Amino acid sequence: MSVNTEIPVDTLEPERILELILSALGDLIEYELAVVLGLDGRNILSVRKAAGPLANERLSRYSINLRDRGDLASILERGEPHLFSEDEDHVDTYEGIIDLPHGHSCLVAPLSVAGTRIGLLTLDHRSCGRFTPGLVRFIGSMATLISLSVAQSDERAKLQITNADLVRQRNALLTPGYEPIAGLVGSSAAWIRAVESLRLAADADVPVLILGETGTGKELAARSVHRLSARAGGPFVALNCSALAPSLAESELFGHERGSFTGASGQRRGRFELADGGTLFLDEIGDLPLELQPKLLRVLQEGSLERLGGERTVRVNVRIVAATHVDLEAAVRSGRFREDLYYRLGVFPVRLPPLRERPGDALLLAELFLSEIQKRPGFGSVAMDANAAAILDTLSWPGNVRELRNVIERAAILARGTMISPVHLGIQAAPADSPPPKAGGHPRTLADAQREAIENALVRSHGRLYGTGGAAELLGMKPSTLQSRMKKLGITSGGSRRKEVDT
């Protein structure tokens, strides 16, 4: 037996190091079987590595219950190597697996790290007297090296399992079709930054303030924060503060007791109690009545409330995600919103950009809406012609994503489930400031827009399709869908276009 000393040490796996140690041990001690057993739990020894001419396949699956082997358990407990004498009565360690003659040479050494027993090293030879008492101390030193290798291997295995779990979680979070971020479609830099901020906000169990114009998708963003957070298994309760009647607003938020006001025929839990253990989404928080703001601040600070007409304090564990389209700082300056509540809610502000600041995203969103409409009876053939597609990305969309969805829905109905043209969008011609047609006088087609978006994403991702920062993530598409679209448009992973063949 010899060791290949030319193998770079930093490239060796712990199991390979263990194999090399046993091989080197064979150069010093004439054994026919060397076995390293790991201690699983407190009572089971399982074979980790075997070497020597007597090693076989059955041995690799062998385990020993220490309850049945008091002699081995005693050696482990003492923590010192033991050389069995020829006349010492003991059960063969590998009885039933390897046929060893009576009185054969057998040496056993416990494996431990920092006082913790982790296994056993056994050396066997069919001949008598092969191992001398003088070897016992040497084997004890070798057992220390083997113990370190076994411990390193165990830690590496645990780390690999942990890493695999983290990779699965990361891949799930980065998969565009993953439910918690489903619907957050876009490839523009501004939108990608906003989505990353939402992911960061989800990890921190603090209030989140989502800022953005009407129709930018604030409730969808709030639901994504909830689904990505540790509270995902709890309730998500939404309340639009602008729709609250001033006389009933306190009851809606905090609940009421029977008889607390005219018509209160029974006890009623408020939105805070309904959201206990989960997330309460307060939309249009800027419209919350001023007289309720101190009570909301108390719940945020103390985690407790009192129902309207009640005297008992109710504890709640709720995360607040608030949203508004108004300038809360201006509302604070004018006295319409409490400054202390503003700072309490704005621990982690996230701004959702309007659609006009998201170049190329209108086309991606329109395609998403069309794919949803195509699933409805009678709309399976609905599509958008090149002229209509060319117009979408040139408009300012003051109503943002909500307006775009409504326009696509109406256009699909007007087109009777067939081809949508500019007239169905309610637009006869492109605005005066729209980009000029491409060279040659041809209008910009939907395929051109898709190709440009994909090629831009490939450039930004350096040609990567999968994983974090990959083109699929940037475009909000499943990787398989992106590959299919690239094949259809003749785009390679490098972003170049295949030459078209005339037919």
XYZ file of C-alpha atoms in Angstrom, residues 2-473:
472
model
C 1.349 3.443 -0.899
C 0.112 7.006 -0.881
C 0.113 9.206 -3.974
C 1.811 12.288 -2.577
C 1.325 14.211 -5.805
C -2.393 14.774 -5.131
C -3.028 18.431 -4.144
C -4.205 18.387 -0.526
C -6.642 21.281 -0.970
C -8.610 19.293 -3.580
C -9.179 16.217 -1.391
C -12.571 15.337 0.027
C -12.613 14.294 3.716
C -13.602 10.730 2.756
C -10.640 10.557 0.378
C -8.321 11.794 3.146
C -9.658 9.031 5.375
C -8.896 6.497 2.647
C -5.332 7.792 2.315
C -4.773 7.619 6.084
C -5.809 3.965 6.143
C -3.583 3.281 3.152
C -0.602 4.935 4.892
C -1.396 2.972 8.050
C -1.125 -0.203 5.989
C 2.462 0.703 5.096
C 3.307 0.732 8.797
C 1.114 -2.049 10.185
C 0.405 -5.317 8.440
C -3.359 -5.567 8.705
C -5.822 -7.485 6.529
C -8.806 -5.387 7.524
C -8.979 -1.793 8.767
C -12.432 -0.377 9.429
C -13.583 3.063 10.555
C -17.044 3.021 12.163
C -18.996 6.184 12.909
C -21.194 6.519 15.971
C -24.769 7.349 14.916
C -26.633 8.660 17.923
C -25.568 6.928 21.135
C -25.750 3.219 20.357
C -25.236 2.447 16.668
C -21.829 2.021 15.020
C -21.938 2.091 11.203
C -19.091 1.332 8.802
C -17.748 4.526 7.213
C -14.637 3.221 5.457
C -12.988 -0.202 5.095
C -9.603 -1.113 3.640
C -7.494 -4.211 3.230
C -7.809 -7.550 1.399
C -10.682 -8.739 3.618
C -12.880 -5.686 2.925
C -16.042 -6.529 0.945
C -19.287 -4.972 -0.247
C -21.390 -6.438 2.582
C -19.142 -4.736 5.092
C -19.998 -1.277 3.731
C -23.609 -1.725 4.909
C -22.730 -3.221 8.297
C -23.724 -1.695 11.640
C -23.383 -2.713 15.301
C -25.796 -2.048 18.143
C -23.718 -1.286 21.222
C -26.497 -2.633 23.439
C -25.525 -6.046 22.079
C -21.773 -5.417 22.325
C -20.945 -4.454 25.858
C -17.227 -5.045 25.242
C -17.072 -2.414 22.495
C -19.271 -0.028 24.491
C -16.853 -0.394 27.420
C -13.841 0.405 25.182
C -15.597 3.495 23.852
C -16.409 4.599 27.386
C -12.798 4.200 28.572
C -11.503 6.089 25.521
C -8.294 4.054 25.187
C -7.135 1.574 22.503
C -7.510 -2.096 23.376
C -5.561 -5.087 22.019
C -7.490 -8.332 22.457
C -5.279 -11.164 23.673
C -5.384 -14.575 22.009
C -7.146 -16.212 24.931
C -9.546 -13.285 25.615
C -13.159 -14.309 25.124
C -15.042 -11.879 22.893
C -17.421 -11.867 19.937
C -15.833 -11.181 16.565
C -16.624 -7.607 15.562
C -17.718 -8.642 12.076
C -19.231 -12.032 12.854
C -21.425 -13.226 10.013
C -19.784 -10.824 7.568
C -16.151 -11.972 7.597
C -14.954 -15.392 8.725
C -12.001 -14.847 11.060
C -10.334 -17.724 12.946
C -10.358 -18.009 16.722
C -7.454 -16.172 18.338
C -6.842 -13.875 15.376
C -5.173 -10.507 15.870
C -7.638 -7.731 16.797
C -6.956 -4.148 17.874
C -9.685 -1.571 18.624
C -9.243 2.197 19.164
C -11.990 4.710 20.109
C -12.383 7.815 17.958
C -13.132 11.088 19.714
C -12.896 14.852 19.237
C -12.726 17.202 22.240
C -13.978 14.438 24.527
C -16.945 13.516 22.322
C -17.047 9.906 21.148
C -17.628 9.763 17.394
C -16.685 6.202 16.411
C -14.281 3.306 16.444
C -11.217 2.083 14.510
C -10.706 -1.679 14.233
C -7.668 -3.554 12.857
C -7.802 -7.285 12.152
C -5.470 -9.993 10.830
C -6.268 -13.690 10.477
C -2.882 -14.662 11.982
C -2.118 -14.569 15.675
C 0.311 -12.141 17.273
C 0.494 -9.686 14.387
C -0.206 -6.682 16.648
C 2.098 -6.103 19.606
C 1.416 -4.081 22.778
C 3.969 -1.537 21.560
C 1.617 -0.589 18.699
C -1.212 0.434 21.013
C 0.119 3.953 21.736
C 0.917 4.521 18.050
C -2.598 3.455 17.053
C -3.949 5.887 19.623
C -2.152 8.732 17.825
C -3.404 7.547 14.445
C -6.925 7.376 15.875
C -6.689 11.097 16.638
C -5.966 11.887 12.965
C -8.761 9.604 11.824
C -11.145 11.233 14.327
C -10.454 14.669 12.837
C -11.093 13.355 9.321
C -14.385 11.732 10.383
C -15.500 14.911 12.180
C -14.604 17.015 9.138
C -16.538 14.665 6.890
C -19.599 14.860 9.157
C -19.492 18.642 9.244
C -19.080 18.781 5.486
C -22.111 16.535 5.026
C -24.187 18.768 7.319
C -22.998 21.846 5.430
C -23.900 20.276 2.084
C -27.408 19.515 3.340
C -27.771 23.068 4.642
C -26.451 24.515 1.382
C -28.807 22.322 -0.632
C -31.752 23.592 1.425
C -30.616 27.192 0.943
C -30.204 26.641 -2.806
C -33.710 25.200 -3.038
C -35.097 28.151 -1.115
C -33.116 30.634 -3.211
C -34.173 29.016 -6.483
C -37.770 29.081 -5.358
C -37.512 32.781 -4.533
C -35.824 33.560 -7.842
C -38.188 31.526 -10.007
C -40.417 34.046 -11.799
C -43.402 31.682 -11.613
C -43.021 31.284 -7.849
C -46.357 32.148 -6.244
C -45.192 34.791 -3.746
C -43.877 37.030 -6.550
C -46.269 35.905 -9.291
C -47.626 38.957 -11.104
C -44.644 41.185 -10.338
C -43.732 41.176 -14.026
C -41.161 43.491 -15.555
C -37.598 43.689 -16.807
C -36.848 47.385 -16.433
C -34.098 48.388 -14.025
C -36.483 50.477 -11.916
C -38.883 47.566 -11.462
C -36.148 45.040 -10.658
C -34.884 47.376 -7.922
C -38.391 47.635 -6.463
C -38.882 43.850 -6.423
C -35.508 43.351 -4.727
C -36.528 45.895 -2.075
C -39.749 43.945 -1.456
C -37.732 40.762 -0.966
C -35.490 42.504 1.556
C -38.501 43.953 3.356
C -40.091 40.504 3.646
C -37.154 39.158 5.664
C -37.380 41.895 8.304
C -40.450 41.701 10.552
C -40.915 45.474 10.638
C -43.586 47.805 9.218
C -43.309 48.398 5.473
C -44.548 51.502 3.680
C -45.252 51.019 -0.022
C -45.286 54.254 -1.992
C -46.577 54.636 -5.518
C -49.140 56.179 -7.793
C -52.599 54.701 -8.179
C -52.549 51.470 -10.176
C -48.880 50.597 -9.685
C -49.707 47.329 -7.895
C -49.349 48.236 -4.221
C -51.683 45.530 -2.908
C -49.989 42.894 -5.082
C -46.650 44.044 -3.658
C -48.026 43.853 -0.115
C -49.255 40.299 -0.678
C -45.816 39.371 -2.006
C -44.160 40.748 1.143
C -46.525 38.632 3.240
C -45.996 35.450 1.200
C -42.215 35.823 1.311
C -42.133 36.484 5.053
C -42.093 34.181 8.056
C -45.775 35.088 8.505
C -46.797 33.461 5.221
C -48.755 30.779 7.090
C -50.818 33.425 8.885
C -53.724 35.535 7.612
C -53.420 38.445 5.183
C -56.112 41.020 5.908
C -56.575 44.069 3.687
C -58.369 47.299 4.548
C -58.794 50.374 2.361
C -58.621 53.346 4.684
C -60.175 55.708 2.117
C -63.336 53.565 2.099
C -63.788 53.765 5.879
C -66.816 55.692 7.096
C -65.550 57.965 9.897
C -68.273 56.733 12.268
C -67.361 53.068 11.764
C -63.609 53.330 11.213
C -62.649 52.547 14.842
C -64.929 49.509 14.909
C -63.478 48.221 11.632
C -59.911 48.441 12.888
C -60.219 47.548 16.558
C -63.603 45.820 16.876
C -66.428 46.594 19.273
C -68.331 45.144 22.223
C -72.032 44.516 22.326
C -73.993 47.686 23.011
C -71.031 49.975 22.395
C -73.132 51.986 19.926
C -76.571 51.886 18.345
C -76.844 48.763 16.240
C -73.967 46.915 17.971
C -75.998 43.808 18.724
C -72.993 41.608 19.421
C -69.253 41.523 19.923
C -67.188 41.974 16.733
C -63.479 41.477 16.192
C -61.672 44.178 14.238
C -59.148 43.808 11.433
C -56.213 43.745 13.842
C -57.574 40.691 15.645
C -58.448 39.002 12.356
C -54.840 39.520 11.208
C -53.295 38.195 14.447
C -50.193 36.160 13.574
C -50.147 37.512 10.041
C -50.145 40.758 8.067
C -52.547 43.691 8.039
C -52.450 45.697 4.820
C -53.649 49.275 5.277
C -54.168 50.700 1.806
C -54.334 54.472 1.351
C -53.066 55.003 4.890
C -52.913 58.728 4.184
C -56.732 58.832 4.325
C -56.937 57.346 7.828
C -59.010 59.702 10.047
C -56.750 61.845 12.221
C -58.552 60.862 15.430
C -57.699 57.171 14.861
C -54.014 57.713 14.236
C -52.982 57.782 17.946
C -54.749 54.454 18.515
C -53.004 52.904 15.522
C -49.684 54.195 16.850
C -50.373 52.548 20.219
C -51.001 49.166 18.604
C -47.757 49.490 16.637
C -45.778 50.390 19.753
C -47.380 48.141 22.371
C -49.005 45.331 20.378
C -52.278 45.772 22.261
C -55.695 47.361 21.729
C -59.096 47.807 23.322
C -62.307 47.167 21.419
C -64.750 50.044 21.079
C -66.838 50.077 24.260
C -64.571 47.524 25.916
C -62.303 47.640 28.947
C -60.205 44.511 28.422
C -56.811 44.845 26.711
C -56.378 42.505 23.751
C -52.853 41.461 22.707
C -52.179 41.117 18.967
C -49.138 40.076 16.957
C -49.548 41.782 13.593
C -47.176 43.106 10.968
C -48.328 46.287 9.251
C -47.811 46.867 5.561
C -49.180 50.268 4.618
C -49.513 51.893 1.210
C -50.314 55.331 -0.099
C -50.274 57.369 -3.285
C -50.153 60.704 -1.451
C -47.119 62.604 -0.182
C -47.179 61.730 3.531
C -44.397 64.203 4.330
C -46.567 66.996 2.941
C -49.522 65.614 4.944
C -47.365 65.727 8.094
C -46.393 69.356 7.412
C -50.032 70.325 6.914
C -51.135 68.568 10.098
C -53.235 65.906 8.338
C -50.978 63.037 9.407
C -49.120 62.456 12.664
C -45.363 62.735 12.376
C -44.687 59.977 14.951
C -47.001 57.573 13.097
C -45.331 58.418 9.793
C -41.890 57.497 11.137
C -43.278 54.371 12.799
C -44.832 53.157 9.544
C -41.921 54.195 7.332
C -39.268 51.900 8.817
C -38.782 50.288 5.402
C -40.233 52.393 2.552
C -40.486 50.853 -0.922
C -41.356 52.958 -3.953
C -43.115 51.294 -6.884
C -42.228 53.152 -10.087
C -45.046 54.268 -12.412
C -45.371 52.474 -15.737
C -43.951 55.461 -17.633
C -40.637 54.899 -15.778
C -40.538 51.233 -16.777
C -39.476 51.096 -20.451
C -40.496 47.855 -22.149
C -42.635 46.609 -19.268
C -45.954 47.653 -20.832
C -45.450 45.084 -23.605
C -44.551 42.343 -21.134
C -47.583 43.123 -19.001
C -49.856 43.260 -22.052
C -48.637 39.811 -23.056
C -49.348 38.525 -19.537
C -52.881 39.948 -19.584
C -53.520 38.484 -23.042
C -52.340 35.052 -21.910
C -54.858 35.196 -19.050
C -57.669 36.310 -21.380
C -56.868 33.503 -23.837
C -57.858 30.947 -21.184
C -61.462 32.202 -21.224
C -64.098 30.565 -23.430
C -64.292 32.319 -26.801
C -61.007 34.188 -26.391
C -58.501 31.475 -27.254
C -57.466 33.249 -30.488
C -57.157 36.771 -29.156
C -53.870 38.414 -30.093
C -52.391 41.849 -30.743
C -51.195 43.096 -34.094
C -47.848 44.803 -34.592
C -49.259 48.336 -34.834
C -51.125 48.029 -31.540
C -48.049 46.602 -29.850
C -45.898 49.419 -31.212
C -48.165 51.981 -29.581
C -48.342 50.491 -26.082
C -44.827 51.347 -24.989
C -45.075 54.941 -26.192
C -47.938 55.969 -23.921
C -47.590 57.580 -20.498
C -50.268 55.420 -18.788
C -51.388 57.829 -16.027
C -53.477 55.000 -14.545
C -50.439 52.707 -14.652
C -50.845 48.921 -14.674
C -54.534 49.075 -13.756
C -55.231 51.291 -16.750
C -53.197 49.023 -19.046
C -55.117 45.946 -17.891
C -58.452 47.684 -18.425
C -57.415 48.788 -21.914
C -56.358 45.243 -22.871
C -59.566 43.756 -21.405
C -61.748 46.225 -23.316
C -59.762 45.760 -26.518
C -60.141 41.953 -26.340
C -63.922 42.372 -26.071
C -64.102 44.916 -28.898
C -61.977 42.644 -31.105
C -64.436 39.804 -30.369
C -61.615 37.566 -29.272
C -59.574 37.914 -32.478
C -56.846 40.366 -33.514
C -56.506 43.570 -31.481
C -55.631 46.639 -33.540
C -54.999 50.281 -32.517
C -58.674 51.136 -33.013
C -59.623 48.564 -30.343
C -57.227 50.267 -27.950
C -59.122 53.516 -28.493
C -56.028 55.057 -30.157
C -56.030 55.944 -33.836
C -52.399 56.956 -34.177
C -49.249 56.973 -32.144
C -48.523 60.142 -30.145
C -46.417 62.807 -31.724
C -43.456 62.050 -29.483
C -43.472 58.306 -30.282
C -40.229 56.866 -31.642
C -39.823 56.839 -35.436
C -40.328 53.611 -37.397
C -37.339 51.344 -37.915
C -35.118 51.783 -40.945
C -36.864 50.725 -44.149
C -40.218 52.186 -43.145
C -41.446 49.068 -41.342
C -43.343 49.652 -38.049
C -42.004 48.170 -34.854
C -43.710 44.792 -34.430
C -44.543 42.867 -31.277
C -41.829 40.387 -32.224
C -39.372 43.290 -32.522
C -40.319 44.507 -29.066
C -40.009 41.032 -27.559
C -36.684 40.451 -29.285
C -35.335 43.763 -28.038
C -36.454 43.057 -24.458
C -34.895 39.581 -24.478
C -31.632 40.749 -26.049
C -31.371 43.590 -23.520
C -31.968 41.132 -20.687
C -29.294 38.785 -22.053
C -26.814 41.643 -22.181
C -27.589 42.642 -18.598
C -27.314 39.026 -17.397
C -24.116 38.388 -19.393
C -25.851 35.634 -21.342
C -27.168 33.708 -18.305
C -30.740 32.432 -18.490
C -31.161 30.931 -15.018
C -30.640 31.917 -11.396
C -30.318 35.243 -9.692
C -29.798 38.066 -12.161
C -30.518 35.698 -15.069
C -32.480 36.818 -18.121
C -35.528 34.771 -17.081
C -35.702 36.552 -13.730
